[in-house]
PDB file of C-alpha atoms in Angstrom:
ATOM      1  CA  UNK T   1     -36.389  46.873  16.732  1.00 80.00           C
ATOM      2  CA  UNK T   2     -35.911  43.159  17.292  1.00 89.00           C
ATOM      3  CA  UNK T   3     -33.757  41.237  19.736  1.00 88.00           C
ATOM      4  CA  UNK T   4     -31.878  38.234  18.333  1.00 91.00           C
ATOM      5  CA  UNK T   5     -29.943  35.509  20.107  1.00 92.00           C
ATOM      6  CA  UNK T   6     -26.308  35.233  19.080  1.00 94.00           C
ATOM      7  CA  UNK T   7     -24.467  36.232  15.933  1.00 94.00           C
ATOM      8  CA  UNK T   8     -26.154  37.323  12.719  1.00 94.00           C
ATOM      9  CA  UNK T   9     -27.171  34.537  10.341  1.00 92.00           C
ATOM     10  CA  UNK T  10     -25.844  36.473   7.349  1.00 92.00           C
ATOM     11  CA  UNK T  11     -22.517  38.264   7.625  1.00 90.00           C
ATOM     12  CA  UNK T  12     -22.310  40.033   4.270  1.00 91.00           C
ATOM     13  CA  UNK T  13     -21.950  43.773   4.815  1.00 89.00           C
ATOM     14  CA  UNK T  14     -20.683  43.273   8.376  1.00 93.00           C
ATOM     15  CA  UNK T  15     -17.230  44.534   9.291  1.00 91.00           C
ATOM     16  CA  UNK T  16     -14.468  42.101  10.203  1.00 95.00           C
ATOM     17  CA  UNK T  17     -14.005  43.758  13.607  1.00 95.00           C
ATOM     18  CA  UNK T  18     -17.681  43.094  14.432  1.00 96.00           C
ATOM     19  CA  UNK T  19     -17.383  39.454  13.382  1.00 96.00           C
ATOM     20  CA  UNK T  20     -14.265  39.056  15.562  1.00 96.00           C
ATOM     21  CA  UNK T  21     -16.385  40.068  18.581  1.00 97.00           C
ATOM     22  CA  UNK T  22     -18.918  37.314  17.827  1.00 97.00           C
ATOM     23  CA  UNK T  23     -16.077  34.838  17.295  1.00 97.00           C
ATOM     24  CA  UNK T  24     -14.596  35.740  20.690  1.00 97.00           C
ATOM     25  CA  UNK T  25     -17.909  35.508  22.554  1.00 98.00           C
ATOM     26  CA  UNK T  26     -18.776  32.221  20.861  1.00 98.00           C
ATOM     27  CA  UNK T  27     -15.331  30.749  21.612  1.00 98.00           C
ATOM     28  CA  UNK T  28     -15.779  31.652  25.298  1.00 98.00           C
ATOM     29  CA  UNK T  29     -19.243  30.102  25.486  1.00 97.00           C
ATOM     30  CA  UNK T  30     -20.874  33.453  26.265  1.00 98.00           C
ATOM     31  CA  UNK T  31     -24.608  33.597  25.494  1.00 97.00           C
ATOM     32  CA  UNK T  32     -25.604  36.992  24.135  1.00 96.00           C
ATOM     33  CA  UNK T  33     -28.550  38.818  22.655  1.00 94.00           C
ATOM     34  CA  UNK T  34     -28.120  41.268  19.783  1.00 94.00           C
ATOM     35  CA  UNK T  35     -30.123  44.130  18.354  1.00 93.00           C
ATOM     36  CA  UNK T  36     -29.296  45.735  14.997  1.00 92.00           C
ATOM     37  CA  UNK T  37     -30.143  49.416  14.567  1.00 90.00           C
ATOM     38  CA  UNK T  38     -29.256  52.696  12.905  1.00 86.00           C
ATOM     39  CA  UNK T  39     -25.927  54.221  13.938  1.00 85.00           C
ATOM     40  CA  UNK T  40     -26.143  55.317  17.578  1.00 72.00           C
ATOM     41  CA  UNK T  41     -23.712  58.175  18.175  1.00 65.00           C
ATOM     42  CA  UNK T  42     -25.027  59.518  21.497  1.00 65.00           C
ATOM     43  CA  UNK T  43     -26.562  58.287  24.735  1.00 62.00           C
ATOM     44  CA  UNK T  44     -29.879  59.886  23.711  1.00 69.00           C
ATOM     45  CA  UNK T  45     -29.914  57.886  20.486  1.00 68.00           C
ATOM     46  CA  UNK T  46     -29.475  54.734  22.558  1.00 72.00           C
ATOM     47  CA  UNK T  47     -32.742  55.075  24.508  1.00 76.00           C
ATOM     48  CA  UNK T  48     -34.846  52.844  22.221  1.00 78.00           C
ATOM     49  CA  UNK T  49     -31.963  50.391  21.920  1.00 82.00           C
ATOM     50  CA  UNK T  50     -31.689  50.298  25.714  1.00 81.00           C
ATOM     51  CA  UNK T  51     -35.402  49.552  26.050  1.00 80.00           C
ATOM     52  CA  UNK T  52     -35.071  46.666  23.583  1.00 84.00           C
ATOM     53  CA  UNK T  53     -32.018  45.245  25.367  1.00 83.00           C
ATOM     54  CA  UNK T  54     -33.784  45.551  28.739  1.00 82.00           C
ATOM     55  CA  UNK T  55     -37.027  43.976  27.572  1.00 77.00           C
ATOM     56  CA  UNK T  56     -37.865  40.967  29.727  1.00 75.00           C
ATOM     57  CA  UNK T  57     -34.795  41.377  31.959  1.00 75.00           C
ATOM     58  CA  UNK T  58     -35.958  41.955  35.526  1.00 73.00           C
ATOM     59  CA  UNK T  59     -32.437  41.870  36.986  1.00 72.00           C
ATOM     60  CA  UNK T  60     -31.382  44.991  35.081  1.00 71.00           C
ATOM     61  CA  UNK T  61     -29.004  45.800  32.266  1.00 81.00           C
ATOM     62  CA  UNK T  62     -25.959  48.037  32.652  1.00 75.00           C
ATOM     63  CA  UNK T  63     -26.019  50.520  29.783  1.00 79.00           C
ATOM     64  CA  UNK T  64     -22.827  52.502  30.072  1.00 86.00           C
ATOM     65  CA  UNK T  65     -20.879  55.347  28.570  1.00 89.00           C
ATOM     66  CA  UNK T  66     -17.484  54.380  27.251  1.00 93.00           C
ATOM     67  CA  UNK T  67     -14.846  57.101  27.446  1.00 95.00           C
ATOM     68  CA  UNK T  68     -11.316  56.933  26.076  1.00 97.00           C
ATOM     69  CA  UNK T  69      -9.152  59.180  28.204  1.00 97.00           C
ATOM     70  CA  UNK T  70      -5.491  60.078  28.244  1.00 96.00           C
ATOM     71  CA  UNK T  71      -3.018  62.049  30.299  1.00 94.00           C
ATOM     72  CA  UNK T  72      -1.757  65.435  29.110  1.00 90.00           C
ATOM     73  CA  UNK T  73       1.348  63.903  27.500  1.00 93.00           C
ATOM     74  CA  UNK T  74      -0.808  61.401  25.572  1.00 94.00           C
ATOM     75  CA  UNK T  75       1.300  58.527  26.870  1.00 94.00           C
ATOM     76  CA  UNK T  76      -1.216  56.819  29.176  1.00 95.00           C
ATOM     77  CA  UNK T  77      -4.653  55.781  27.906  1.00 97.00           C
ATOM     78  CA  UNK T  78      -7.720  54.653  29.814  1.00 97.00           C
ATOM     79  CA  UNK T  79     -11.026  53.137  28.745  1.00 98.00           C
ATOM     80  CA  UNK T  80     -13.600  54.140  31.357  1.00 97.00           C
ATOM     81  CA  UNK T  81     -16.930  52.319  31.624  1.00 97.00           C
ATOM     82  CA  UNK T  82     -19.416  54.434  33.580  1.00 95.00           C
ATOM     83  CA  UNK T  83     -23.220  54.243  33.887  1.00 91.00           C
ATOM     84  CA  UNK T  84     -24.891  56.245  31.143  1.00 84.00           C
ATOM     85  CA  UNK T  85     -26.763  58.438  33.601  1.00 85.00           C
ATOM     86  CA  UNK T  86     -23.810  59.156  35.891  1.00 90.00           C
ATOM     87  CA  UNK T  87     -21.934  62.455  35.513  1.00 88.00           C
ATOM     88  CA  UNK T  88     -18.208  62.161  34.896  1.00 89.00           C
ATOM     89  CA  UNK T  89     -15.827  64.366  36.870  1.00 85.00           C
ATOM     90  CA  UNK T  90     -12.157  63.969  36.053  1.00 88.00           C
ATOM     91  CA  UNK T  91     -10.901  65.073  39.468  1.00 86.00           C
ATOM     92  CA  UNK T  92     -12.534  62.086  41.205  1.00 88.00           C
ATOM     93  CA  UNK T  93     -11.068  59.657  38.711  1.00 93.00           C
ATOM     94  CA  UNK T  94      -7.629  61.279  38.621  1.00 91.00           C
ATOM     95  CA  UNK T  95      -7.226  60.850  42.369  1.00 89.00           C
ATOM     96  CA  UNK T  96      -8.084  57.135  42.194  1.00 92.00           C
ATOM     97  CA  UNK T  97      -5.725  56.223  39.370  1.00 93.00           C
ATOM     98  CA  UNK T  98      -2.887  58.639  40.126  1.00 90.00           C
ATOM     99  CA  UNK T  99      -3.027  60.471  36.816  1.00 89.00           C
ATOM    100  CA  UNK T 100      -3.623  64.197  36.731  1.00 80.00           C
ATOM    101  CA  UNK T 101      -4.881  66.242  33.807  1.00 85.00           C
ATOM    102  CA  UNK T 102      -7.049  63.626  32.162  1.00 93.00           C
ATOM    103  CA  UNK T 103      -8.766  64.559  28.923  1.00 93.00           C
ATOM    104  CA  UNK T 104     -10.575  62.815  26.102  1.00 94.00           C
ATOM    105  CA  UNK T 105      -8.206  61.001  23.772  1.00 96.00           C
ATOM    106  CA  UNK T 106      -8.114  61.868  20.096  1.00 96.00           C
ATOM    107  CA  UNK T 107     -10.007  59.683  17.641  1.00 95.00           C
ATOM    108  CA  UNK T 108      -6.786  58.498  16.010  1.00 96.00           C
ATOM    109  CA  UNK T 109      -5.736  56.787  19.267  1.00 97.00           C
ATOM    110  CA  UNK T 110      -9.100  55.042  19.472  1.00 96.00           C
ATOM    111  CA  UNK T 111      -8.596  53.692  15.971  1.00 96.00           C
ATOM    112  CA  UNK T 112      -4.904  52.862  16.392  1.00 96.00           C
ATOM    113  CA  UNK T 113      -5.183  51.021  19.718  1.00 97.00           C
ATOM    114  CA  UNK T 114      -8.727  49.616  19.708  1.00 97.00           C
ATOM    115  CA  UNK T 115      -9.710  49.475  16.002  1.00 95.00           C
ATOM    116  CA  UNK T 116     -12.830  51.497  16.845  1.00 94.00           C
ATOM    117  CA  UNK T 117     -14.188  54.767  15.500  1.00 91.00           C
ATOM    118  CA  UNK T 118     -15.913  57.452  17.610  1.00 89.00           C
ATOM    119  CA  UNK T 119     -19.460  56.489  18.536  1.00 86.00           C
ATOM    120  CA  UNK T 120     -18.555  52.794  18.588  1.00 90.00           C
ATOM    121  CA  UNK T 121     -16.281  52.738  21.633  1.00 94.00           C
ATOM    122  CA  UNK T 122     -16.792  49.592  23.672  1.00 95.00           C
ATOM    123  CA  UNK T 123     -14.993  47.316  26.094  1.00 97.00           C
ATOM    124  CA  UNK T 124     -14.882  44.825  23.214  1.00 97.00           C
ATOM    125  CA  UNK T 125     -12.267  47.000  21.500  1.00 97.00           C
ATOM    126  CA  UNK T 126      -9.749  45.813  24.079  1.00 98.00           C
ATOM    127  CA  UNK T 127      -9.539  42.554  22.125  1.00 97.00           C
ATOM    128  CA  UNK T 128      -7.652  44.605  19.506  1.00 96.00           C
ATOM    129  CA  UNK T 129      -5.222  46.164  22.021  1.00 97.00           C
ATOM    130  CA  UNK T 130      -2.547  43.504  21.727  1.00 94.00           C
ATOM    131  CA  UNK T 131       0.176  45.777  23.129  1.00 94.00           C
ATOM    132  CA  UNK T 132      -1.780  46.643  26.276  1.00 95.00           C
ATOM    133  CA  UNK T 133      -1.716  50.396  25.615  1.00 96.00           C
ATOM    134  CA  UNK T 134      -5.162  51.001  27.160  1.00 98.00           C
ATOM    135  CA  UNK T 135      -5.926  50.493  30.842  1.00 97.00           C
ATOM    136  CA  UNK T 136      -9.476  49.375  31.667  1.00 98.00           C
ATOM    137  CA  UNK T 137     -11.334  51.357  34.346  1.00 98.00           C
ATOM    138  CA  UNK T 138     -14.805  50.273  35.427  1.00 97.00           C
ATOM    139  CA  UNK T 139     -17.065  52.276  37.701  1.00 96.00           C
ATOM    140  CA  UNK T 140     -18.347  49.903  40.389  1.00 96.00           C
ATOM    141  CA  UNK T 141     -21.981  50.661  39.486  1.00 95.00           C
ATOM    142  CA  UNK T 142     -21.516  49.176  35.999  1.00 95.00           C
ATOM    143  CA  UNK T 143     -21.020  45.763  37.587  1.00 95.00           C
ATOM    144  CA  UNK T 144     -24.164  45.791  39.784  1.00 93.00           C
ATOM    145  CA  UNK T 145     -26.879  44.801  37.243  1.00 92.00           C
ATOM    146  CA  UNK T 146     -27.061  41.160  36.184  1.00 92.00           C
ATOM    147  CA  UNK T 147     -26.550  42.072  32.517  1.00 93.00           C
ATOM    148  CA  UNK T 148     -24.137  44.285  30.605  1.00 94.00           C
ATOM    149  CA  UNK T 149     -24.661  45.932  27.210  1.00 92.00           C
ATOM    150  CA  UNK T 150     -22.134  47.198  24.686  1.00 93.00           C
ATOM    151  CA  UNK T 151     -21.441  47.647  20.983  1.00 93.00           C
ATOM    152  CA  UNK T 152     -19.555  44.899  19.090  1.00 95.00           C
ATOM    153  CA  UNK T 153     -16.923  47.443  17.914  1.00 94.00           C
ATOM    154  CA  UNK T 154     -19.483  49.131  15.642  1.00 93.00           C
ATOM    155  CA  UNK T 155     -22.426  51.363  16.522  1.00 89.00           C
ATOM    156  CA  UNK T 156     -25.061  49.705  14.330  1.00 90.00           C
ATOM    157  CA  UNK T 157     -25.505  46.727  16.672  1.00 93.00           C
ATOM    158  CA  UNK T 158     -25.657  46.336  20.434  1.00 92.00           C
ATOM    159  CA  UNK T 159     -25.169  43.278  22.615  1.00 95.00           C
ATOM    160  CA  UNK T 160     -26.421  42.098  26.000  1.00 94.00           C
ATOM    161  CA  UNK T 161     -24.772  39.372  28.045  1.00 96.00           C
ATOM    162  CA  UNK T 162     -24.335  38.436  31.696  1.00 95.00           C
ATOM    163  CA  UNK T 163     -22.158  40.817  33.710  1.00 96.00           C
ATOM    164  CA  UNK T 164     -20.580  37.722  35.275  1.00 97.00           C
ATOM    165  CA  UNK T 165     -19.484  36.638  31.788  1.00 98.00           C
ATOM    166  CA  UNK T 166     -17.934  40.073  31.276  1.00 97.00           C
ATOM    167  CA  UNK T 167     -15.868  39.825  34.458  1.00 97.00           C
ATOM    168  CA  UNK T 168     -15.133  36.088  34.459  1.00 97.00           C
ATOM    169  CA  UNK T 169     -14.683  35.298  30.754  1.00 98.00           C
ATOM    170  CA  UNK T 170     -14.536  38.271  28.383  1.00 98.00           C
ATOM    171  CA  UNK T 171     -12.160  40.633  30.182  1.00 97.00           C
ATOM    172  CA  UNK T 172      -9.707  37.854  31.172  1.00 97.00           C
ATOM    173  CA  UNK T 173      -9.679  36.613  27.556  1.00 97.00           C
ATOM    174  CA  UNK T 174      -8.715  40.117  26.400  1.00 96.00           C
ATOM    175  CA  UNK T 175      -5.895  40.192  28.978  1.00 95.00           C
ATOM    176  CA  UNK T 176      -6.820  43.580  30.473  1.00 96.00           C
ATOM    177  CA  UNK T 177      -7.015  43.514  34.257  1.00 95.00           C
ATOM    178  CA  UNK T 178      -9.686  46.053  35.228  1.00 97.00           C
ATOM    179  CA  UNK T 179      -9.323  48.732  37.870  1.00 96.00           C
ATOM    180  CA  UNK T 180     -12.618  49.255  39.704  1.00 97.00           C
ATOM    181  CA  UNK T 181     -13.277  52.915  40.484  1.00 96.00           C
ATOM    182  CA  UNK T 182     -15.973  54.781  42.386  1.00 94.00           C
ATOM    183  CA  UNK T 183     -17.276  57.928  40.694  1.00 92.00           C
TER     184      UNK T 183
END
């Protein structure tokens, strides 16, 4: 597995939603590293990818789980970024955001609001949420390492860029004010 700087040289065979991520990062002046790989559907499958993204980075890389949640009525949706090794307990989150009965949102909502399929969920999908249907929740521990990693709206590539760029450039450009939570 090889780490590349920036967008792929050749874009044939790449999905438009992936290319839009590179366009956004490039337009914001965000430097990023990329690794291409087989489809990664689980956190376990991401271990080798994580090692590649972390190679040579002493300050640490935040590899997180991305969960799309909703309330029981399926009217409020939340994208939660949480460290990959941290257990998720809905009761702790529910109390912090004032929404009881949280559950995992159906795949059709992920596709309709974020233009992402299961296994590819990423903060980058918020660039496709033009109506602001999804509220961004970030566990405070995700923001501690110097670098952040995510998929570019597909699960056959992964990106690494500065956490400061995530908070100062990427999230503001997607117009989704994050709520920082402690889980």
